[in-house]
């Protein structure tokens, strides 16, 4: 018998926990709701809109960073981890938001950015001021350069945002930054860094947060000696192969420490890893029983819209997480990728970053996005919804260069410079910008398209067939149907060509049927129709699914 034939050790059935099948709504604070008319969304704006999220039916929100920051990377460059940036409000506002959310039955997850700080962080300022040999330099990665006069970077690592991952300071030393130069990487071998983050965790846990989204969770530990990546430079950043700066085994010790802290608090506080690892098996390491709770499933996000690949990635994702008893997660959009209304229609759609979104037929894009969302929300595990996808917002592809703020756009034109297009502020109401995003006349930090009046919350609420009502209905069924409470109960069922179908067993069974082909397909009447992502054809006894349409049934 070979190893391959030996079944993996059985993992005990996991207990029911809120996060195992939670729908978590990502709020990008600067683009959600602006309370004071400066054109930038803020914490009081979010607090004011919490009833909308309760009515939508999500279980929790995840807030992208709102900490003190010079905003070189929209807040992913943190200067002080225990204060709120004045553009977003105060710690008291954060506390009010958390209390307000809890009162409505919503949990709150905040972003934690441990891989790097801002160049304005007190430690980095001391490191620069102290010069070579300063003990604060040891908390980051300072090195002398190569070449006769140290004029070359210490190694060949590229920054994810383009250009080298090293910047030289006035005294001649270089420091490492896997992202923008304003985001120096911490040295996680230094005990002060480890201690600092434990106290940051406790600060926010004490304030009442229900968990953390861990930014660049795979990047904290670098290989000893910072060896060159050599010919792998192209792909190592995308997490498709082994790399000296990502997914090192040493990182897991940090998460075991954090898990002990999370477990000290009542109410199941969680952490979700942003970990771009080379395989789902490697991703599963981050969610072993004594580490983090969830990891984003970027393999799923990047998968093309066809039966074979969707079946394969869903099956592999469930299998990989099952080996460690963790729930699988599903995401179609976030603040770093082209919105799926636009992305899923494109050729070469397997790629996530680094592409210019092309003009797509918006009607067709929306139809496919709705089918994809209905599929995602029918899967067992936890789903992440990015603000605005419930409105069917498309990627904004024609932002003029002068309004763009993504550092990637400015560091390397044409590389991954399109993250602004998914960050355009949300349309809430009205017929002209800022569409209720803030007070009239307040504007919005990125311009909203003229075509968004029909996509606002007010324009869609209560309207039969709107994308907002589709999400509301899907989330309501998800809560009510007995089979959808399961976290690992998916069973594939045979289906006609072009159609993906699965069932989930419960006191009543549930079936999801998705037509991913380009022809209408008759699927009969598998049971009671619960929901459809778009208009159906045929008769009640022989339903015909048009292309790019998902239907839910109770059987
Ligand atoms: C993560 C964030 C992204 C940010 C980067 C650096 O990938 O999602 O927005 O630019 O980390 O912090
Ligand atoms: Ca504001």
XYZ file of C-alpha atoms and ligand atoms in Angstrom:
568
model
C 0.000 0.000 0.000
C 1.380 3.396 -0.875
C 1.021 6.504 1.237
C -1.436 7.940 -1.225
C -3.941 5.236 -0.428
C -3.914 5.808 3.308
C -6.841 7.961 4.334
C -5.913 11.149 6.202
C -6.427 10.890 9.962
C -10.051 11.550 10.842
C -10.634 14.955 12.324
C -13.266 15.157 15.012
C -16.481 16.837 13.874
C -16.034 20.520 14.662
C -18.436 22.210 17.071
C -21.029 24.642 15.745
C -19.528 28.123 15.983
C -20.789 31.418 14.641
C -17.865 31.882 12.274
C -18.027 28.495 10.599
C -20.779 29.557 8.243
C -20.867 33.318 8.781
C -21.430 35.806 5.980
C -18.910 38.558 6.590
C -19.323 41.916 4.878
C -16.171 43.844 4.079
C -16.405 47.573 4.694
C -13.796 49.753 3.067
C -14.244 52.669 5.484
C -13.174 55.514 3.214
C -15.738 54.474 0.602
C -18.732 53.371 2.662
C -20.441 56.433 4.178
C -19.193 59.946 4.881
C -20.771 61.576 7.942
C -19.114 64.996 7.838
C -18.961 65.918 4.152
C -15.198 65.831 3.607
C -15.673 63.287 0.809
C -14.091 60.446 2.790
C -16.094 57.733 4.519
C -15.644 57.485 8.291
C -16.576 55.482 11.392
C -19.654 57.536 12.375
C -20.823 57.061 8.764
C -20.583 53.287 9.220
C -22.362 53.381 12.577
C -25.218 55.268 10.951
C -25.587 52.587 8.296
C -25.493 49.531 10.561
C -29.265 48.951 10.274
C -28.762 48.524 6.514
C -26.310 45.699 7.193
C -28.592 44.042 9.692
C -31.428 44.183 7.151
C -29.151 42.797 4.470
C -28.713 39.775 6.726
C -24.951 39.523 7.181
C -23.477 38.132 10.387
C -20.390 40.283 10.752
C -18.471 43.136 9.226
C -14.752 43.345 8.542
C -13.381 46.877 8.455
C -10.293 47.681 6.401
C -7.769 49.772 8.413
C -8.881 53.024 10.056
C -5.796 53.576 12.231
C -3.495 56.616 12.271
C -1.765 56.621 8.952
C -0.311 58.975 6.372
C -2.476 56.969 3.902
C 0.339 56.072 1.533
C -1.491 52.771 0.947
C -4.991 53.789 2.019
C -4.330 52.987 5.669
C -2.393 49.733 5.142
C 0.549 51.838 6.326
C -0.114 52.204 10.030
C 1.659 54.856 12.081
C -0.046 54.070 15.378
C -1.927 50.821 15.884
C -3.858 52.055 18.894
C -5.332 55.258 17.554
C -7.892 56.061 14.876
C -6.894 58.374 12.056
C -8.682 61.727 12.376
C -10.113 61.327 8.854
C -12.027 58.285 10.151
C -12.848 59.485 13.669
C -11.654 58.589 17.155
C -11.249 55.498 19.330
C -14.529 56.558 20.975
C -16.175 56.378 17.523
C -14.745 52.889 17.044
C -16.105 51.864 20.409
C -19.534 53.265 19.521
C -19.480 51.395 16.235
C -18.662 48.109 17.982
C -21.352 48.612 20.631
C -23.873 49.638 17.997
C -23.097 46.597 15.863
C -23.391 44.232 18.812
C -26.740 45.737 19.723
C -27.965 44.756 16.239
C -26.497 41.258 16.445
C -23.577 42.035 14.120
C -19.998 41.098 14.919
C -17.020 43.309 14.106
C -13.687 42.199 12.699
C -10.876 44.718 12.303
C -7.839 44.666 10.047
C -4.443 44.023 11.598
C -1.357 44.956 9.574
C 1.609 43.136 11.132
C 3.960 42.689 8.183
C 4.936 46.334 7.953
C 4.317 49.687 9.569
C 4.191 53.144 8.100
C 7.439 55.038 7.710
C 5.813 57.450 10.169
C 5.655 54.821 12.916
C 7.550 55.941 16.004
C 9.935 52.977 15.799
C 10.830 53.635 12.189
C 11.376 57.326 12.815
C 13.710 56.398 15.694
C 15.437 53.864 13.464
C 16.129 56.506 10.850
C 17.186 59.166 13.356
C 19.404 56.742 15.306
C 21.535 55.899 12.243
C 23.392 52.622 11.564
C 23.664 50.482 14.680
C 20.537 52.002 16.258
C 18.653 49.298 18.173
C 15.458 50.427 16.422
C 16.949 49.404 13.078
C 16.837 45.809 14.369
C 13.051 45.994 14.516
C 13.015 46.391 10.743
C 15.270 44.921 8.053
C 18.151 47.341 7.564
C 21.179 46.163 5.571
C 24.187 47.567 3.805
C 23.979 47.407 0.029
C 25.951 45.420 -2.483
C 28.421 46.895 -4.972
C 31.672 48.754 -4.330
C 29.951 51.540 -2.459
C 26.861 49.760 -1.250
C 24.961 51.379 -4.082
C 23.047 48.204 -5.015
C 20.115 46.743 -3.048
C 21.071 43.982 -0.559
C 19.148 41.371 -2.551
C 17.037 41.027 -5.682
C 13.572 41.036 -4.121
C 10.997 43.047 -6.045
C 8.272 45.045 -4.320
C 4.755 43.811 -4.939
C 3.884 47.322 -6.004
C 6.718 47.448 -8.543
C 10.395 48.397 -8.391
C 12.878 46.970 -5.878
C 11.787 45.965 -2.348
C 14.610 48.104 -0.911
C 15.053 51.828 -0.389
C 18.329 53.490 0.565
C 18.342 56.058 3.335
C 20.598 59.126 3.599
C 23.286 57.394 5.676
C 23.707 54.709 3.007
C 21.848 51.740 4.562
C 18.906 50.116 2.868
C 15.613 48.921 4.375
C 13.220 46.260 3.148
C 9.646 46.947 2.064
C 7.721 44.235 0.263
C 5.114 46.878 -0.601
C 5.572 50.663 -1.000
C 8.687 52.439 0.303
C 6.415 54.054 2.902
C 5.719 50.549 4.338
C 8.929 49.194 5.959
C 8.738 45.478 6.870
C 9.017 44.580 10.548
C 11.670 42.104 11.666
C 9.579 39.407 13.325
C 12.689 37.747 14.785
C 12.827 40.665 17.218
C 11.029 39.989 20.514
C 9.848 43.605 20.805
C 7.873 43.203 17.571
C 6.217 40.025 18.838
C 5.366 41.612 22.183
C 4.039 44.764 20.595
C 1.528 42.893 18.457
C 0.285 40.883 21.393
C -0.556 44.091 23.188
C -2.182 45.509 20.038
C -4.386 42.415 19.842
C -5.412 42.869 23.449
C -6.099 46.568 22.981
C -8.740 45.885 20.318
C -10.060 42.747 21.996
C -10.567 44.764 25.181
C -12.480 47.321 23.122
C -14.798 44.504 22.087
C -13.827 43.454 18.566
C -14.817 39.934 17.549
C -11.746 39.251 15.496
C -9.007 40.285 13.128
C -8.309 40.049 9.442
C -4.558 39.509 9.261
C -2.974 41.451 6.421
C -0.192 39.659 4.503
C -0.323 36.844 7.070
C 2.082 34.771 4.965
C 4.790 37.439 4.889
C 5.911 38.067 8.459
C 8.793 35.602 8.603
C 11.552 35.815 6.010
C 14.119 33.148 5.265
C 17.337 33.562 7.251
C 19.921 35.605 5.404
C 17.326 37.035 2.991
C 18.603 35.024 0.002
C 17.983 36.154 -3.583
C 14.890 34.850 -5.334
C 16.859 34.565 -8.567
C 14.917 33.411 -11.577
C 11.785 32.989 -9.471
C 11.353 36.741 -9.122
C 8.392 36.790 -11.476
C 6.175 34.389 -9.654
C 7.261 34.329 -6.052
C 5.242 37.407 -5.252
C 2.022 35.848 -6.429
C 2.334 32.974 -4.013
C 2.467 30.270 -6.650
C 5.780 28.781 -5.626
C 8.253 28.619 -2.777
C 9.691 31.991 -1.863
C 12.167 33.262 0.756
C 9.809 36.018 1.829
C 6.451 34.257 1.919
C 4.803 31.309 3.613
C 7.856 30.301 5.683
C 7.112 27.619 8.252
C 8.276 29.903 11.064
C 5.221 32.104 10.697
C 2.961 29.524 12.327
C 4.508 29.933 15.763
C 3.229 33.528 15.736
C -0.313 32.388 15.013
C -0.207 29.769 17.736
C 0.685 32.573 20.164
C -2.147 34.725 18.890
C -4.642 31.893 19.116
C -3.880 31.517 22.809
C -4.693 35.208 23.274
C -7.912 35.025 21.243
C -9.032 32.011 23.251
C -8.600 33.890 26.514
C -11.508 36.132 25.543
C -15.148 35.055 25.733
C -17.424 34.787 22.707
C -15.195 33.093 20.129
C -12.952 35.859 18.835
C -11.487 34.868 15.499
C -8.738 35.671 13.022
C -8.790 35.295 9.261
C -5.560 35.105 7.299
C -4.792 36.892 4.090
C -2.309 34.234 3.038
C -1.341 33.857 -0.589
C 0.288 30.434 -0.343
C 1.334 28.169 -3.223
C -1.384 25.562 -2.652
C -4.585 25.021 -0.724
C -2.689 22.488 1.361
C -0.247 25.214 2.412
C -3.148 27.600 3.096
C -4.717 24.980 5.365
C -1.698 25.203 7.689
C -2.834 28.670 8.765
C -6.139 27.274 10.039
C -4.954 24.268 11.999
C -6.829 23.836 15.275
C -4.355 25.880 17.321
C -3.795 28.663 14.757
C -6.133 31.068 12.972
C -9.782 30.309 12.239
C -10.141 31.068 8.569
C -8.036 31.912 5.533
C -9.230 33.664 2.409
C -9.669 31.348 -0.527
C -7.945 33.260 -3.297
C -7.746 30.150 -5.460
C -11.533 30.234 -5.642
C -11.601 33.969 -6.329
C -9.252 33.502 -9.275
C -11.073 30.573 -10.865
C -12.615 30.878 -14.316
C -16.349 30.595 -14.839
C -16.796 27.104 -16.227
C -18.166 23.886 -14.801
C -14.966 21.924 -14.716
C -12.808 24.502 -13.011
C -15.490 25.640 -10.575
C -16.273 22.049 -9.591
C -12.592 21.315 -9.138
C -11.763 24.340 -7.005
C -14.814 23.943 -4.777
C -14.058 20.273 -4.269
C -10.361 20.873 -3.594
C -11.084 23.754 -1.217
C -13.458 21.676 0.871
C -11.054 18.746 0.914
C -8.054 20.857 1.908
C -9.770 22.552 4.846
C -11.405 19.302 5.938
C -7.973 17.825 6.698
C -7.581 20.344 9.529
C -11.242 20.664 10.545
C -11.504 24.285 9.414
C -14.375 25.810 7.460
C -13.723 26.774 3.867
C -14.153 30.416 2.903
C -15.404 31.920 -0.332
C -14.829 35.394 -1.753
C -15.506 36.855 -5.173
C -14.489 40.477 -4.606
C -12.449 42.622 -2.247
C -10.655 45.962 -2.221
C -7.626 44.597 -4.116
C -9.199 42.950 -7.154
C -11.367 43.828 -10.122
C -15.031 43.590 -9.079
C -16.490 40.265 -10.162
C -19.254 41.910 -12.184
C -16.461 42.950 -14.527
C -13.821 40.292 -13.870
C -15.781 37.132 -14.558
C -16.569 38.254 -18.105
C -12.995 38.660 -19.181
C -10.740 36.403 -21.154
C -7.888 35.034 -19.057
C -10.077 35.520 -16.016
C -7.917 33.183 -13.938
C -5.595 36.051 -13.147
C -6.444 38.241 -10.224
C -4.015 41.107 -10.179
C -2.008 42.938 -12.725
C -4.603 43.288 -15.432
C -6.357 46.171 -17.019
C -10.076 45.552 -16.757
C -11.557 45.762 -20.208
C -14.888 47.215 -21.149
C -17.477 44.494 -20.646
C -21.138 44.265 -21.529
C -22.504 45.407 -18.163
C -25.783 43.584 -18.442
C -24.087 40.298 -19.216
C -21.473 40.954 -16.532
C -24.135 41.560 -13.924
C -26.067 38.442 -14.922
C -22.968 36.297 -14.501
C -21.958 38.023 -11.258
C -25.390 37.367 -9.777
C -25.189 33.710 -10.756
C -21.716 33.483 -9.222
C -22.838 35.186 -6.002
C -25.819 32.856 -5.668
C -23.480 29.908 -6.143
C -21.032 31.247 -3.549
C -23.756 31.874 -0.977
C -24.995 28.294 -1.390
C -21.616 26.760 -0.508
C -20.825 25.400 2.947
C -18.448 27.500 5.013
C -18.026 31.218 5.428
C -18.610 33.774 2.657
C -17.081 37.218 2.337
C -19.100 39.912 0.573
C -17.356 43.136 -0.459
C -19.331 46.351 -0.061
C -21.190 47.251 -3.231
C -21.300 43.763 -4.701
C -24.817 43.454 -3.254
C -25.653 46.407 -5.520
C -24.021 44.771 -8.541
C -21.499 47.587 -8.860
C -19.133 47.194 -11.787
C -15.433 48.019 -11.706
C -14.887 51.679 -12.597
C -12.424 51.354 -15.429
C -12.097 54.916 -16.645
C -10.779 56.798 -13.622
C -8.422 59.492 -14.883
C -4.802 59.053 -13.717
C -4.863 62.278 -11.709
C -7.554 61.023 -9.320
C -6.037 57.585 -8.750
C -4.495 57.008 -5.336
C -3.344 53.392 -5.400
C 0.423 53.439 -4.757
C 0.753 50.507 -7.127
C -0.516 52.707 -9.931
C 2.131 55.297 -9.240
C 5.023 52.917 -8.566
C 4.581 50.851 -11.678
C 2.143 51.976 -14.310
C 0.379 49.047 -15.889
C 1.324 46.550 -13.188
C -1.359 46.290 -10.515
C -2.598 49.812 -10.820
C -6.293 49.226 -10.876
C -7.314 48.855 -7.277
C -8.941 52.277 -7.264
C -11.611 50.991 -9.644
C -13.189 48.760 -6.985
C -12.869 51.399 -4.255
C -15.232 54.037 -5.624
C -17.654 55.213 -2.895
C -21.011 53.471 -2.551
C -24.180 55.040 -4.020
C -26.894 55.146 -1.371
C -29.601 57.384 -2.826
C -30.414 60.291 -5.097
C -29.826 60.914 -8.765
C -26.462 62.683 -8.717
C -23.071 62.193 -7.096
C -22.290 61.753 -4.242
C -25.509 59.670 -4.248
C -26.010 59.974 -0.505
C -22.469 58.744 0.228
C -22.152 61.965 2.213
C -24.014 65.244 2.566
C -24.930 66.927 -0.735
C -22.053 68.986 -2.034
C -19.579 66.916 -0.010
C -18.211 65.051 -3.011
C -16.364 61.758 -2.867
C -12.642 61.041 -2.784
C -12.914 59.120 -6.067
C -15.502 60.275 -8.616
C -18.623 58.105 -8.960
C -19.877 57.378 -12.480
C -22.944 59.244 -13.751
C -24.520 55.883 -14.495
C -24.763 54.846 -10.820
C -28.114 56.465 -9.923
C -29.967 53.267 -10.842
C -27.592 51.181 -8.732
C -28.073 53.008 -5.433
C -29.475 51.300 -2.353
C -32.594 53.483 -2.542
C -33.111 52.619 -6.217
C -32.920 48.874 -5.510
C -34.525 48.453 -2.084
C -37.886 46.752 -2.362
C -37.543 46.359 -6.133
C -38.310 42.854 -7.261
C -35.429 41.346 -9.192
C -32.853 43.930 -8.066
C -29.415 42.702 -7.080
C -29.875 44.045 -3.555
C -33.096 42.055 -3.143
C -31.373 38.966 -4.546
C -28.692 39.216 -1.835
C -31.274 39.862 0.871
C -33.326 36.883 -0.226
C -30.262 34.641 -0.490
C -29.050 35.577 2.973
C -32.519 35.020 4.421
C -32.774 31.526 2.867
C -29.242 30.793 4.030
C -30.315 31.503 7.600
C -33.617 29.655 7.401
C -32.967 26.483 5.413
C -31.948 23.571 7.643
C -29.422 22.178 5.152
C -27.552 25.467 4.897
C -26.472 25.395 8.524
C -24.077 22.549 7.739
C -20.461 23.522 7.218
C -19.247 20.509 5.270
C -22.262 18.785 3.736
C -21.894 19.292 0.002
C -22.632 16.390 -2.345
C -22.264 16.683 -6.124
C -25.166 15.517 -8.244
C -25.180 14.676 -11.955
C -26.276 17.518 -14.233
C -26.600 18.236 -17.957
C -23.574 19.618 -19.845
C -22.775 23.198 -18.839
C -24.571 22.853 -15.512
C -23.007 22.510 -12.065
C -25.269 20.987 -9.423
C -24.856 19.973 -5.806
C -27.012 19.129 -2.858
C -26.671 19.727 0.837
C -28.336 17.393 3.243
C -30.379 18.454 6.225
C -33.807 17.911 7.723
C -34.838 19.071 4.256
C -32.353 18.833 1.425
C -31.131 21.780 -0.576
C -30.053 21.812 -4.202
C -28.130 24.462 -6.129
C -28.128 24.345 -9.935
C -25.933 26.691 -11.974
C -25.954 27.035 -15.743
C -22.440 28.138 -16.689
C -22.818 27.299 -20.375
C -23.944 29.529 -23.203
C -27.172 27.615 -23.967
C -30.431 27.422 -21.994
C -30.780 24.062 -20.193
C -33.942 22.304 -19.006
C -33.526 21.012 -15.445
C -37.027 19.689 -14.736
C -38.444 20.384 -11.302
C -35.975 19.134 -8.699
C -38.101 20.521 -5.832
C -39.587 23.717 -4.531
C -37.910 26.716 -6.112
C -36.411 28.943 -3.406
C -34.505 31.524 -5.373
C -33.167 32.309 -8.841
C -30.379 34.714 -9.745
C -32.303 35.881 -12.825
C -35.472 35.231 -14.831
C -36.225 31.562 -15.575
C -37.841 30.069 -18.658
C -39.844 26.880 -19.289
C -42.737 25.792 -17.100
C -42.974 25.168 -13.337
C -42.634 21.448 -14.057
C -39.741 21.796 -16.431
C -37.713 24.845 -15.570
C -35.263 26.097 -18.184
C -32.191 27.844 -16.797
C -30.905 30.563 -19.144
C -27.106 30.900 -19.431
C -25.399 32.365 -16.352
C -28.287 31.620 -14.039
C -28.344 29.922 -10.629
C -31.396 28.374 -8.980
C -31.883 27.152 -5.399
C -34.337 24.386 -4.557
C -35.640 22.680 -1.458
C -36.133 18.948 -1.926
C -2.913 43.470 1.525
C -4.045 44.456 1.424
C -3.698 45.487 0.413
C -2.443 46.208 0.857
C -1.316 45.216 1.129
C -0.210 45.855 1.894
O -2.738 42.748 0.378
O -5.234 43.799 1.148
O -4.732 46.403 0.183
O -2.035 47.110 -0.134
O -1.748 44.134 1.895
O -0.592 46.090 3.215
Ca -15.748 61.975 6.398
